[in-house]
PDB file of C-alpha atoms and ligand atoms in Angstrom:
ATOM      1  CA  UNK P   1      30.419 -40.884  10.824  1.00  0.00           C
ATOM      2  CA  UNK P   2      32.905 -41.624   7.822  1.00  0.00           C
ATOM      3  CA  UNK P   3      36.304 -41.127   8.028  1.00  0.00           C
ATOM      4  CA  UNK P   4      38.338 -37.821   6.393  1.00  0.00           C
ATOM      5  CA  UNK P   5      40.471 -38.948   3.906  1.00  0.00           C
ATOM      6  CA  UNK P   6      43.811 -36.825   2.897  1.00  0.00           C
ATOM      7  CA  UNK P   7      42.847 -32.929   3.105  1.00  0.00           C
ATOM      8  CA  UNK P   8      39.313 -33.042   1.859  1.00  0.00           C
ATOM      9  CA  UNK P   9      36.947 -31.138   4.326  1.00  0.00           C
ATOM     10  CA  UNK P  10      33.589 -31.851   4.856  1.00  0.00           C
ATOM     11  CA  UNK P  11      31.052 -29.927   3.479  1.00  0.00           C
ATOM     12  CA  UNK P  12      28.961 -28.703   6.115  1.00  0.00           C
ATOM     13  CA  UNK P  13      25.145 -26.751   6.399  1.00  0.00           C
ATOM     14  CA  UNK P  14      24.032 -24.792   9.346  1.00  0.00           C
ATOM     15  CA  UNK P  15      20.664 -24.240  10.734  1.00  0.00           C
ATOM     16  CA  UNK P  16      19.839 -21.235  12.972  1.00  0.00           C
ATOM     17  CA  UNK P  17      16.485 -19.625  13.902  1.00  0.00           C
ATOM     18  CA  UNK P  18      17.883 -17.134  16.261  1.00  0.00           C
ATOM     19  CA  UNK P  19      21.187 -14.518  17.606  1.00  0.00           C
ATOM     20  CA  UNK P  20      23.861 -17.341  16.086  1.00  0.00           C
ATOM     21  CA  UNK P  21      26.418 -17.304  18.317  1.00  0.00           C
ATOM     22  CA  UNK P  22      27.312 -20.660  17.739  1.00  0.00           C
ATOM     23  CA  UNK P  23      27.261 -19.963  13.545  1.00  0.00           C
ATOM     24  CA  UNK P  24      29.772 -17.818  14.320  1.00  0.00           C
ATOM     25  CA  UNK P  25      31.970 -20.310  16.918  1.00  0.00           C
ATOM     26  CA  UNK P  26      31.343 -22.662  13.966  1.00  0.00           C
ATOM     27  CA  UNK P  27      32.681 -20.570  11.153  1.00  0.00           C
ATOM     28  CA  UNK P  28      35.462 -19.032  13.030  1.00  0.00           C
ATOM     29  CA  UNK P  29      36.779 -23.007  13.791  1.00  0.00           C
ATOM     30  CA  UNK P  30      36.312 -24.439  10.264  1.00  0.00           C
ATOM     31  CA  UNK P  31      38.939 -21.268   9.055  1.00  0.00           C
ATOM     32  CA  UNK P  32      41.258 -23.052  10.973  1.00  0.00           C
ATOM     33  CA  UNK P  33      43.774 -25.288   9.452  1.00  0.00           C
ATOM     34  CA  UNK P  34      43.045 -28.537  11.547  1.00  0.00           C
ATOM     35  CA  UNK P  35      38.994 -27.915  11.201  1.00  0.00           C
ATOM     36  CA  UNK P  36      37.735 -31.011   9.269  1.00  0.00           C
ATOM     37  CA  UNK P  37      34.939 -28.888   8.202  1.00  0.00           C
ATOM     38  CA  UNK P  38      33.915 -26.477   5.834  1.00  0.00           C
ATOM     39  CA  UNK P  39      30.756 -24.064   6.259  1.00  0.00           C
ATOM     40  CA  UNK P  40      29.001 -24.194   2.521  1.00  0.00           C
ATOM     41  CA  UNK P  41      25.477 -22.887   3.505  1.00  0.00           C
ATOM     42  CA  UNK P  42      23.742 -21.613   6.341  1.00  0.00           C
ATOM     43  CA  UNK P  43      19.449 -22.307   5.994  1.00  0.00           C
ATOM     44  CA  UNK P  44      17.095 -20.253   8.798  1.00  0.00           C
ATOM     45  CA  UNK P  45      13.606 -20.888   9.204  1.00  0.00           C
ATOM     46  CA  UNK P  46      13.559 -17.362   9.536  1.00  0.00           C
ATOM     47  CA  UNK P  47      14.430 -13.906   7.562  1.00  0.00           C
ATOM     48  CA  UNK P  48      14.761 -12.325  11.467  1.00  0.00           C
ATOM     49  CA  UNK P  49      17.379 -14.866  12.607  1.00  0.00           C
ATOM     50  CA  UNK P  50      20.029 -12.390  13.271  1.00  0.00           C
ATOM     51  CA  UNK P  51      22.557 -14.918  12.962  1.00  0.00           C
ATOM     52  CA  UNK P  52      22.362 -14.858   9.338  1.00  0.00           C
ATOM     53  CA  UNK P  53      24.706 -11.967   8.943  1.00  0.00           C
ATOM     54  CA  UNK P  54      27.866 -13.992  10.267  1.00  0.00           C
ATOM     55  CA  UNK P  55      26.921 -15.855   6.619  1.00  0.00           C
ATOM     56  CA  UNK P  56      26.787 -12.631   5.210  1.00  0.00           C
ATOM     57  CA  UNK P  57      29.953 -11.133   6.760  1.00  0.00           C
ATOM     58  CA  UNK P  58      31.929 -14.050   5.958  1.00  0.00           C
ATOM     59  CA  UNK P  59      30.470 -14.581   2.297  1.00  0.00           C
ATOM     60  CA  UNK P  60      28.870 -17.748   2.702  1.00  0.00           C
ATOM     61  CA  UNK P  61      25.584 -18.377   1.253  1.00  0.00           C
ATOM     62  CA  UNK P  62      22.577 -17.991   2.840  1.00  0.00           C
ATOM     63  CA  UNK P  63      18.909 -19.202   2.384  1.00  0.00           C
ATOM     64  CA  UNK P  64      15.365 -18.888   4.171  1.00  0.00           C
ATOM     65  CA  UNK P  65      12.925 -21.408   3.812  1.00  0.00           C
ATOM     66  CA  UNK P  66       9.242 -21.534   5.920  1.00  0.00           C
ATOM     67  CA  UNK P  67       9.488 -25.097   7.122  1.00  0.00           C
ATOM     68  CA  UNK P  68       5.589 -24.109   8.485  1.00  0.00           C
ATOM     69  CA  UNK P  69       4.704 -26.222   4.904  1.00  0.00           C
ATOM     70  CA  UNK P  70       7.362 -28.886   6.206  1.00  0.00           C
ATOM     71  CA  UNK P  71       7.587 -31.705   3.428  1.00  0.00           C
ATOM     72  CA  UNK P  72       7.784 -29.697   0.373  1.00  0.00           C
ATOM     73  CA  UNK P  73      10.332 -27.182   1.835  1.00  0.00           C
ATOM     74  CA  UNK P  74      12.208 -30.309   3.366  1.00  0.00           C
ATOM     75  CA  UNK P  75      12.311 -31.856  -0.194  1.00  0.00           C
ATOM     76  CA  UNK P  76      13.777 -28.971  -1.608  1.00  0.00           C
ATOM     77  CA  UNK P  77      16.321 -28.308   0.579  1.00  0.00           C
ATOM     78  CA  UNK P  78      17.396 -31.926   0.859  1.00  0.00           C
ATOM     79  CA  UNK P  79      17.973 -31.631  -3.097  1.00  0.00           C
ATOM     80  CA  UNK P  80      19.973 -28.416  -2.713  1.00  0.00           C
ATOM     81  CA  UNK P  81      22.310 -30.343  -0.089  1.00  0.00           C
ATOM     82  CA  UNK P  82      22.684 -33.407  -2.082  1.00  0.00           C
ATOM     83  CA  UNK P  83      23.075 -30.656  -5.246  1.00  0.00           C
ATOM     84  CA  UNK P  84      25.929 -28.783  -3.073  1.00  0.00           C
ATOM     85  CA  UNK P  85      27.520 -32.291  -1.852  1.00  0.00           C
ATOM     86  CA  UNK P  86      26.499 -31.182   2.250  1.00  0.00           C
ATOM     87  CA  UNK P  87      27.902 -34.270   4.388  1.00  0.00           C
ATOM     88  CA  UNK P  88      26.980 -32.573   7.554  1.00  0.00           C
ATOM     89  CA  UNK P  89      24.103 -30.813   9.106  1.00  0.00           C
ATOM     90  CA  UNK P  90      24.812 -28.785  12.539  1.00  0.00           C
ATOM     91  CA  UNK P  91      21.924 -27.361  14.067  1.00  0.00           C
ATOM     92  CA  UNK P  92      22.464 -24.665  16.072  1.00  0.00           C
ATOM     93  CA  UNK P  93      20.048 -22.915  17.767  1.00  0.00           C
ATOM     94  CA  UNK P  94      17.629 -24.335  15.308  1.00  0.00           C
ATOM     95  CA  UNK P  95      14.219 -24.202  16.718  1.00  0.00           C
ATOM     96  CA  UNK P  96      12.283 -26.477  14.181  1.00  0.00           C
ATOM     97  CA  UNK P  97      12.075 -30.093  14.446  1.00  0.00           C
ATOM     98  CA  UNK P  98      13.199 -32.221  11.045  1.00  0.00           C
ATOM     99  CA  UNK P  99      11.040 -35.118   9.996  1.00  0.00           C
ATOM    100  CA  UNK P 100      11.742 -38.831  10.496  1.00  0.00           C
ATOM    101  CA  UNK P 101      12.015 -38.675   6.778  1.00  0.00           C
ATOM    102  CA  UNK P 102      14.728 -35.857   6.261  1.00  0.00           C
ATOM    103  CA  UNK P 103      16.523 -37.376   9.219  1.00  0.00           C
ATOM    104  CA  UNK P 104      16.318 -40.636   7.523  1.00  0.00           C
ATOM    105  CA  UNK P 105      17.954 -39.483   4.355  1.00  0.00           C
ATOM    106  CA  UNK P 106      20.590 -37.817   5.994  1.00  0.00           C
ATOM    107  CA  UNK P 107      20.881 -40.814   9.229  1.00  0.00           C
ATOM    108  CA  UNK P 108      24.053 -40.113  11.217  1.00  0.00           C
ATOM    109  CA  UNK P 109      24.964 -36.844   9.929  1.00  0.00           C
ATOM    110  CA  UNK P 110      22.651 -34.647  11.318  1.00  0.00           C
ATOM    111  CA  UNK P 111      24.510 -33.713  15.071  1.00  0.00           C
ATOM    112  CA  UNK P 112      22.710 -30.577  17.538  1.00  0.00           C
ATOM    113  CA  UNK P 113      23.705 -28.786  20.580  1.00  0.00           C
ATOM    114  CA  UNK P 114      21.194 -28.685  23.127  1.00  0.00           C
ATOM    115  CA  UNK P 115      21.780 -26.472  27.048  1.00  0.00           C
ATOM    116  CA  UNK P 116      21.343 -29.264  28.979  1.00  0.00           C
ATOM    117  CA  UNK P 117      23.000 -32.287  29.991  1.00  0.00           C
ATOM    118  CA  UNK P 118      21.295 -34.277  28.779  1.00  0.00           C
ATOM    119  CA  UNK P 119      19.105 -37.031  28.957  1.00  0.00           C
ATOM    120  CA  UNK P 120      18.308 -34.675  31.342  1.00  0.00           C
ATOM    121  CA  UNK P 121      15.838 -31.787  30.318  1.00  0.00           C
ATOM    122  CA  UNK P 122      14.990 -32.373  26.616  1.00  0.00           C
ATOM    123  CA  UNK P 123      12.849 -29.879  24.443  1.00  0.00           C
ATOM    124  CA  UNK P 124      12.737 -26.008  25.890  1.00  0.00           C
ATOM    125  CA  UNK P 125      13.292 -24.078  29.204  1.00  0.00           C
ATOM    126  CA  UNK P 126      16.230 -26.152  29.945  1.00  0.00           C
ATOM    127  CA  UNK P 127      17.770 -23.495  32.361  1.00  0.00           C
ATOM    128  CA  UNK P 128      14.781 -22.637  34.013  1.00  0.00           C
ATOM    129  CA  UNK P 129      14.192 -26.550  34.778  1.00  0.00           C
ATOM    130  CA  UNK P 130      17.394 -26.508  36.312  1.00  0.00           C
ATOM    131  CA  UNK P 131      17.233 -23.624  38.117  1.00  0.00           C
ATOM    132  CA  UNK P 132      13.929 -24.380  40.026  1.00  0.00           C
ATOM    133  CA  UNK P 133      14.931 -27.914  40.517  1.00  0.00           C
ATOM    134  CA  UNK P 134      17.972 -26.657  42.243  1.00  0.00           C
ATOM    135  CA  UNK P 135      20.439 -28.732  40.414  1.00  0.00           C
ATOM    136  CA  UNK P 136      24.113 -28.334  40.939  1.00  0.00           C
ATOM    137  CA  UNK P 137      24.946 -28.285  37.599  1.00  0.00           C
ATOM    138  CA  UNK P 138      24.068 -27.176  34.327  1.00  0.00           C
ATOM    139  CA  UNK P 139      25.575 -27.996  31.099  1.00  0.00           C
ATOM    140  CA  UNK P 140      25.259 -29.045  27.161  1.00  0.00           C
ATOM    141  CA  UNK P 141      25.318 -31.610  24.631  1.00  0.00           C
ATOM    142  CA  UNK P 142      26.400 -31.813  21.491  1.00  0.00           C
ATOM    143  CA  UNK P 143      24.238 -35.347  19.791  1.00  0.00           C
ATOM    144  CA  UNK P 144      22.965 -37.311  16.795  1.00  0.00           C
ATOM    145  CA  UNK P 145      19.429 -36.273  15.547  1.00  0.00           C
ATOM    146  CA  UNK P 146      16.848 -39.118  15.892  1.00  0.00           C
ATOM    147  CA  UNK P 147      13.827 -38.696  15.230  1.00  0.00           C
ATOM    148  CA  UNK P 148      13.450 -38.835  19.146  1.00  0.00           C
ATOM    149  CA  UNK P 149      13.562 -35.127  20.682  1.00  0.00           C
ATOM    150  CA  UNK P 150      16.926 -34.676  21.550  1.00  0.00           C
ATOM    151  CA  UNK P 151      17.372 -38.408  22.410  1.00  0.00           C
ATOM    152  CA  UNK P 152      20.275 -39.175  19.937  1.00  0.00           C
ATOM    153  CA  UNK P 153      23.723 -40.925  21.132  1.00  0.00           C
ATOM    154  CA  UNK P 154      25.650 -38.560  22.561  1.00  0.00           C
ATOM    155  CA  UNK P 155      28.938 -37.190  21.444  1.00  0.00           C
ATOM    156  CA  UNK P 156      30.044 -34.616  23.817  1.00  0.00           C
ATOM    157  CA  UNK P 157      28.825 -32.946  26.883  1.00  0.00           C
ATOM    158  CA  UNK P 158      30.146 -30.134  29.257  1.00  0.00           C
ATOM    159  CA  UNK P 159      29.213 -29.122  32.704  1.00  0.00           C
ATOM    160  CA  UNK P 160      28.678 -25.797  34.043  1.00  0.00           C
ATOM    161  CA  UNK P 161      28.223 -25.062  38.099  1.00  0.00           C
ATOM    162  CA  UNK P 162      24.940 -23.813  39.291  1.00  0.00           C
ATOM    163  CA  UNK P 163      25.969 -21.475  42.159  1.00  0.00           C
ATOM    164  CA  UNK P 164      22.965 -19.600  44.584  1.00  0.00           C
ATOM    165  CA  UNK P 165      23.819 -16.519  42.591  1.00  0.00           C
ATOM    166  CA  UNK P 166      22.774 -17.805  39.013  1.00  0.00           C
ATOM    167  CA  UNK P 167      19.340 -16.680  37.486  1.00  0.00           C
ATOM    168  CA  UNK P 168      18.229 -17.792  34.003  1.00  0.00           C
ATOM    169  CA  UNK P 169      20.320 -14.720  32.008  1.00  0.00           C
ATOM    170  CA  UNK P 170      23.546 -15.532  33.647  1.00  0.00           C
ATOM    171  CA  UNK P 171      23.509 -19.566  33.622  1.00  0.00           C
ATOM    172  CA  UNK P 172      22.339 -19.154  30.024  1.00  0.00           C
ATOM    173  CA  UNK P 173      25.691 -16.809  29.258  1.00  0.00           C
ATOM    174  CA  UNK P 174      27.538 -19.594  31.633  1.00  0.00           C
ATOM    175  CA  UNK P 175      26.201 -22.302  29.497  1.00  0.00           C
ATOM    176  CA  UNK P 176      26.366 -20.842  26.061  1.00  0.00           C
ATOM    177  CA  UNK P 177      30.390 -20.099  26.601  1.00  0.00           C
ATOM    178  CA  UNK P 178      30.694 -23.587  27.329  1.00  0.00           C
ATOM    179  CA  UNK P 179      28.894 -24.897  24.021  1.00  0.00           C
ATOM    180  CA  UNK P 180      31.302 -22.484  22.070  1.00  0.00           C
ATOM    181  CA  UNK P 181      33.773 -24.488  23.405  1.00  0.00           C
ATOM    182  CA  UNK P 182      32.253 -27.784  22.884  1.00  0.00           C
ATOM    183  CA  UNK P 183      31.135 -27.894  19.176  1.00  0.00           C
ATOM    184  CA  UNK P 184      34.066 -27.441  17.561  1.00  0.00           C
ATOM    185  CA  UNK P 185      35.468 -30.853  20.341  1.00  0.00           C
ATOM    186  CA  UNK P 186      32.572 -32.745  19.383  1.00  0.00           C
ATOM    187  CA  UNK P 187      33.036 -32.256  15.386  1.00  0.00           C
ATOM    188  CA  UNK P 188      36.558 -33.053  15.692  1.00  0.00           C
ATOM    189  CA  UNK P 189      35.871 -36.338  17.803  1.00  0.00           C
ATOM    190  CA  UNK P 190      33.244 -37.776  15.031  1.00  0.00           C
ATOM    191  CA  UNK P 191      35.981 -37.098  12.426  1.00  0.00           C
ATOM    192  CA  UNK P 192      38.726 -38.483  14.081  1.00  0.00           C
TER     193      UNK P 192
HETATM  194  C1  LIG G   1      21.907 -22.246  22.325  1.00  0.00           C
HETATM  195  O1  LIG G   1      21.948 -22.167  23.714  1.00  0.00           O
HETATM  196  C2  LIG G   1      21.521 -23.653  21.898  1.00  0.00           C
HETATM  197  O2  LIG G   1      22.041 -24.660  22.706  1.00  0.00           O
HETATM  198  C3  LIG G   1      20.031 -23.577  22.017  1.00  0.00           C
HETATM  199  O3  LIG G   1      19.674 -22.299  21.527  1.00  0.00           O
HETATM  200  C4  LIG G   1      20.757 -21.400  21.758  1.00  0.00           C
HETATM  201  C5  LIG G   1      21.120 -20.755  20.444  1.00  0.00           C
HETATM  202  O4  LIG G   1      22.075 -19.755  20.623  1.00  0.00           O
HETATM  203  N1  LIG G   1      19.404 -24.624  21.267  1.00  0.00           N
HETATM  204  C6  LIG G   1      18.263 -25.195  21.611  1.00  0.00           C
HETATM  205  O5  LIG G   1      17.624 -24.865  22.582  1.00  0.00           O
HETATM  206  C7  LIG G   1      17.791 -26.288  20.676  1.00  0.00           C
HETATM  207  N2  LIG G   1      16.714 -27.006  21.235  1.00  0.00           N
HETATM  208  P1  LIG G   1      22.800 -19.109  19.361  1.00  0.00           P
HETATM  209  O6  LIG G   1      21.706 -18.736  18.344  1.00  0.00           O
HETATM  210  O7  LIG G   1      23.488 -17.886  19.914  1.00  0.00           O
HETATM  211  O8  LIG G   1      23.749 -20.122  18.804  1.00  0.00           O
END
């Protein structure tokens, strides 16, 4: 990832699908004065993504686009960024998959958070997986995108314990605390 130079912040685009808690995480840290990011657009694949109104409520701008007709749609938005000067795409919570080709033209600045620790338990139903397999632990990651399911390097992971008590609502509250916590660490470690 390059290097900030003097008090220019990146400019940043968010993908959501869904509730956007971590949207709002992320544009609550890049307000604050060591953030090295700035939040210039937020894209959804989807008009119900109720995450878009953190965009709204903090007047940044917002756009839909049905990535069912992927290469077009990708095209166009990958103008728009390179229009807008994005440096860095967060997904989060984004439940579409990029192609090789967007991911090529923006290699190594494309970073998700995923509820697992992974390598372990890539793709969906991560806390269900853990919960039947009885693991210990639960956890995310914040990574590169590859074009490899969730298989890029990653940058920063935290653990959550698993106790008898947890079912899938409460580890997924457990976990989702945690990756408010961890994507704001894991921007700050690629920048510094
Ligand atoms: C988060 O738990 C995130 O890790 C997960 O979706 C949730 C979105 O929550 N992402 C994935 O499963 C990606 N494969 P949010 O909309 O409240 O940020």
């Amino acid at each position: 990832m390059e290097k900030l130079t003097g008090l220019e912040k990146i400019k940043t685009v968010v993908f959501i699908s869904g509730t956007g808690s971590n949207l709002k995480n992320l544009i609550k840290f890049s307000k604050i004065k060591k953030s090295p990011i700035i939040i210039e657009l937020v894209i959804s694949n989807t008009i119900k993504a109720k995450g878009l109104s953190y965009a709204v409520q903090n007047n940044i701008e917002k756009q839909i686009f049905n990535f069912e007709n992927n290469n077009t749609i990708e095209n166009n938005i990958l103008k728009i960024l390179k229009k807008k000067n994005i440096r860095l795409i967060c997904l989060a919570g984004f439940m579409k998959i990029l192609s090789k080709n967007f991911i090529k033209k923006f290699d190594g600045k494309i970073i998700n958070i995923h509820p697992s620790l992974l390598p372990k338990y890539k793709g969906l139903h991560t806390h269900k997986k853990a919960i039947n397999n009885k693991d210990k632990f639960g956890g995310c990651s914040v990574h590169y995108v590859t074009s490899k399911l969730d298989s890029g390097k990653i940058i920063a992971q935290k653990k959550v314990k698993i106790t008898a008590k947890d079912n899938l609502t409460s580890l997924a509250k457990k976990v989702l605390r945690q990756e408010h916590k961890l994507y704001p660490i894991a921007i700050q470690k690629i920048f510094n």
